[in-house]
Coordinates of C-alpha atoms in Angstrom, one line a residue:
M446 CA -230.9 117.1 -9.8
E447 CA -228.9 120.1 -10.7
E448 CA -226.9 120.8 -13.8
V449 CA -224.5 123.6 -14.6
A450 CA -224.8 124.7 -18.2
V451 CA -222.2 127.2 -19.4
L452 CA -222.6 128.2 -23.0
L453 CA -220.9 130.7 -25.2
L454 CA -222.2 131.2 -28.7
V455 CA -220.3 133.1 -31.4
A456 CA -221.4 133.7 -35.0
L457 CA -219.6 132.3 -38.0
S458 CA -219.7 128.8 -36.6
I459 CA -216.8 129.4 -34.2
A460 CA -217.3 127.2 -31.1
I461 CA -215.8 128.4 -27.8
R462 CA -215.9 126.1 -24.8
I463 CA -216.2 127.3 -21.2
D464 CA -215.7 124.4 -18.8
A465 CA -217.9 124.3 -15.7
E466 CA -216.4 121.2 -14.2
E467 CA -214.7 123.0 -11.4
S468 CA -217.6 125.4 -10.9
S469 CA -219.4 125.6 -7.6
G470 CA -222.7 125.8 -9.5
V471 CA -222.7 129.6 -9.7
C472 CA -221.9 131.4 -13.0
D473 CA -218.8 133.5 -12.5
F474 CA -218.8 135.0 -16.0
K475 CA -218.7 138.8 -15.9
P476 CA -220.0 140.2 -19.1
S477 CA -218.9 143.5 -20.5
L478 CA -222.1 145.6 -21.0
K479 CA -222.6 148.8 -22.8
P480 CA -223.4 151.8 -20.6
R481 CA -227.1 152.2 -19.9
P482 CA -227.7 155.9 -19.1
H483 CA -231.3 155.5 -18.0
S484 CA -232.6 153.1 -15.4
V485 CA -235.8 152.4 -13.5
S486 CA -236.7 149.9 -10.7
I487 CA -239.7 147.6 -10.9
L488 CA -240.6 148.7 -7.3
E489 CA -241.4 152.2 -8.7
F490 CA -244.4 150.7 -10.6
G491 CA -246.2 148.9 -7.7
A492 CA -244.7 145.5 -8.0
V493 CA -245.3 143.2 -5.0
G494 CA -243.1 140.3 -4.1
D495 CA -245.5 138.1 -2.2
G496 CA -245.6 135.2 -4.6
K497 CA -249.4 135.8 -5.1
T498 CA -249.9 139.2 -6.7
L499 CA -249.5 139.1 -10.5
N500 CA -246.9 141.7 -11.5
T501 CA -247.1 141.5 -15.3
L502 CA -248.6 145.0 -15.7
A503 CA -246.0 146.5 -13.4
F504 CA -243.2 145.0 -15.5
Q505 CA -244.9 146.1 -18.7
N506 CA -245.2 149.7 -17.4
A507 CA -241.5 149.7 -16.3
I508 CA -240.4 148.5 -19.7
F509 CA -242.6 151.1 -21.4
I510 CA -241.3 154.0 -19.3
S511 CA -237.6 152.9 -19.5
S512 CA -237.8 152.4 -23.3
H513 CA -239.2 155.9 -23.8
L514 CA -236.9 157.8 -21.5
Q515 CA -234.9 158.7 -24.6
T516 CA -235.4 157.4 -28.1
R517 CA -232.9 154.9 -29.3
V518 CA -230.7 155.2 -26.2
A519 CA -229.8 152.1 -24.2
H520 CA -231.9 151.8 -21.1
S521 CA -232.4 149.3 -18.2
F522 CA -234.8 148.3 -15.5
M523 CA -234.1 146.3 -12.4
S524 CA -236.0 143.7 -10.4
H525 CA -235.6 143.6 -6.6
L526 CA -238.6 141.3 -5.9
E527 CA -238.0 138.3 -3.7
N528 CA -241.0 136.4 -5.0
G529 CA -242.5 138.3 -8.0
L530 CA -245.2 136.4 -9.8
L531 CA -245.2 137.0 -13.5
G532 CA -247.1 136.2 -16.7
V533 CA -245.8 136.6 -20.2
L534 CA -243.4 139.5 -20.7
A535 CA -242.2 140.8 -24.1
L536 CA -238.9 142.7 -24.1
P537 CA -238.0 145.6 -26.5
A538 CA -234.7 146.2 -28.2
I539 CA -231.7 148.1 -26.6
L540 CA -232.7 146.9 -23.1
H541 CA -230.8 145.7 -20.1
Y542 CA -233.1 143.7 -17.7
S543 CA -231.2 143.2 -14.4
W544 CA -232.0 141.0 -11.4
K545 CA -230.6 142.1 -8.1
K546 CA -229.1 139.5 -5.8
G547 CA -231.8 137.4 -4.1
A548 CA -234.4 138.5 -6.6
V549 CA -236.8 135.7 -7.7
I550 CA -239.3 135.7 -10.5
L551 CA -242.0 133.1 -10.4
G552 CA -243.8 131.9 -13.5
S553 CA -247.6 131.9 -13.0
Q554 CA -249.3 128.5 -12.8
D555 CA -252.5 130.0 -14.3
P556 CA -252.6 129.2 -18.0
S557 CA -254.8 132.3 -18.6
H558 CA -251.7 134.4 -17.7
W559 CA -249.8 133.0 -20.7
D560 CA -250.6 134.4 -24.1
L561 CA -251.2 132.0 -27.0
V562 CA -249.1 132.3 -30.2
Y563 CA -248.7 130.4 -33.4
P564 CA -245.8 127.9 -33.7
L565 CA -242.6 128.9 -35.3
S566 CA -242.9 128.5 -39.1
S567 CA -240.0 126.1 -39.3
Y568 CA -241.5 123.9 -36.6
G569 CA -245.1 124.0 -38.0
R570 CA -246.5 122.9 -34.6
G571 CA -245.9 123.1 -30.9
I572 CA -243.6 120.7 -29.1
E573 CA -246.5 118.5 -28.0
L574 CA -249.6 119.5 -29.9
P575 CA -250.5 121.0 -33.3
G576 CA -251.8 124.6 -33.5
Q577 CA -251.1 127.4 -31.1
R578 CA -248.7 127.2 -28.2
Y579 CA -248.2 129.1 -24.9
Q580 CA -245.8 132.1 -25.3
S581 CA -242.5 131.9 -23.4
L582 CA -242.4 133.7 -20.0
I583 CA -239.7 136.2 -21.2
N584 CA -239.5 136.7 -24.9
G585 CA -238.4 138.9 -27.7
D586 CA -238.6 139.0 -31.5
M587 CA -236.4 140.8 -34.0
L588 CA -234.4 142.5 -31.3
Y589 CA -230.9 144.0 -31.1
D590 CA -228.7 144.7 -28.1
V591 CA -230.7 143.0 -25.3
A592 CA -229.2 141.8 -22.0
V593 CA -231.0 139.7 -19.4
T594 CA -228.6 139.5 -16.4
G595 CA -228.7 139.0 -12.7
D596 CA -226.4 138.8 -9.7
N597 CA -227.3 135.1 -9.7
G598 CA -231.0 135.9 -9.2
T599 CA -233.6 133.3 -10.1
I600 CA -236.3 132.6 -12.6
D601 CA -238.5 129.8 -11.2
G602 CA -241.0 128.6 -13.8
Q603 CA -242.9 126.5 -11.2
G604 CA -243.2 124.0 -14.0
Y605 CA -244.3 121.0 -12.1
V606 CA -248.0 121.8 -12.8
W607 CA -247.2 121.9 -16.6
W608 CA -245.5 118.6 -16.4
D609 CA -248.5 117.1 -14.5
W610 CA -250.8 118.3 -17.3
F611 CA -248.3 117.0 -19.9
E612 CA -248.1 113.5 -18.3
S613 CA -251.9 113.3 -17.9
D614 CA -252.6 114.3 -21.5
S615 CA -254.6 117.3 -20.3
L616 CA -252.7 120.1 -22.1
N617 CA -254.8 122.2 -24.4
Y618 CA -251.7 123.8 -26.0
S619 CA -248.0 123.1 -26.1
R620 CA -246.0 124.1 -23.0
P621 CA -244.1 127.4 -22.7
H622 CA -240.4 128.0 -22.3
L623 CA -238.8 130.4 -19.7
V624 CA -236.8 132.6 -22.1
E625 CA -237.1 132.7 -25.9
F626 CA -235.6 135.0 -28.4
T627 CA -236.3 134.8 -32.1
S628 CA -234.6 136.5 -35.1
S629 CA -232.5 138.6 -32.7
D630 CA -228.9 139.9 -32.7
H631 CA -226.5 140.5 -29.8
V632 CA -228.4 138.9 -27.0
L633 CA -226.9 138.2 -23.6
V634 CA -228.4 135.9 -20.9
S635 CA -226.1 135.7 -17.9
N636 CA -225.7 135.1 -14.2
I637 CA -229.2 133.8 -13.7
T638 CA -230.4 130.6 -12.1
F639 CA -233.3 128.9 -14.0
L640 CA -235.5 126.5 -12.0
N641 CA -238.4 124.3 -12.9
A642 CA -239.0 125.2 -16.6
P643 CA -242.4 124.2 -18.0
A644 CA -240.5 123.1 -21.2
Y645 CA -237.1 124.5 -22.2
S646 CA -235.2 127.0 -19.9
I647 CA -233.7 128.9 -22.8
H648 CA -234.8 128.8 -26.5
P649 CA -232.9 131.0 -29.0
V650 CA -234.2 130.6 -32.5
Y651 CA -232.7 132.2 -35.7
C652 CA -230.4 134.3 -33.5
R653 CA -226.9 135.7 -34.1
F654 CA -224.3 136.6 -31.4
F655 CA -226.2 134.9 -28.5
E656 CA -224.2 134.6 -25.3
Q657 CA -225.1 132.8 -22.2
C658 CA -223.8 131.7 -18.8
V659 CA -226.4 130.3 -16.4
H660 CA -227.1 127.8 -13.7
A661 CA -230.1 125.5 -14.4
S662 CA -231.9 123.1 -12.1
R663 CA -234.4 120.5 -13.1
V664 CA -237.7 119.7 -11.5
A665 CA -237.2 116.8 -9.1
G666 CA -237.8 113.5 -10.8
M667 CA -238.3 115.0 -14.3
N668 CA -235.3 113.7 -16.1
T669 CA -236.5 114.6 -19.6
V670 CA -236.6 118.4 -19.1
E671 CA -234.4 120.2 -21.6
Q672 CA -232.5 123.2 -20.3
V673 CA -231.2 124.8 -23.5
H674 CA -232.6 124.2 -27.0
I675 CA -231.0 126.1 -29.9
Y676 CA -232.7 126.1 -33.3
S677 CA -231.4 127.5 -36.6
S678 CA -229.1 130.0 -34.9
Y679 CA -225.9 131.2 -36.8
S680 CA -223.4 129.9 -34.2
G681 CA -221.3 127.0 -33.1
T682 CA -222.1 125.5 -29.7
E683 CA -220.5 123.3 -27.2
F684 CA -221.9 122.3 -23.8
R685 CA -219.9 121.4 -20.7
T686 CA -221.6 120.2 -17.5
A687 CA -220.4 119.5 -14.0
K688 CA -218.8 116.1 -13.2
G689 CA -221.4 113.4 -13.0
R690 CA -224.0 115.4 -14.9
G691 CA -223.3 114.0 -18.4
G692 CA -220.3 116.3 -19.2

């Protein structure tokens, strides 16, 4: 079951609606981004798109180099991988992370590739269990001016194993999300397809000026998966979905 979720969030409780009812399922929003004078490619750091090789270190190295090309200047790095396996990735501020057309990031199905973190203070626990939770695949805390965009590239969380563990009561910690930003300003998530999230596809918490235009698809048969969950963010929101999808 596929669902188109188009969301525009603006601070000061101003809700702006973007209808997706006539959409073909592809986000056609074209964000206006600040110039990023420095750029690197993930392929320069030994990333392998075979769906088996873990590329977390290559991504971390690319982020480190791109963020140190010039202090406090906007920078970017690009993913060209067709099936790049990834564990948890923390983003820095003033970064543009760009997917090229056809690029696919796969979330690892090995729990050891997912860091453990404490639950958000306002939650007091994970979404399923008390105590620690698995960190989100792509995450950032207290950031400013971050863009995660793609030419309709894909993040596939391969979440069906997590749902099997959830339904069999065999989880040791609460499931991770695909993208999570906390206490951040001016964050853009656009032109990316999210597939098979272990829990939420996108989870902005305590954020201001968070803007999003994505295409999200659920795991087959898993009707309870939540695509976007917004908590304590200073913005007004309105969701519109394609016809027949609850919109």
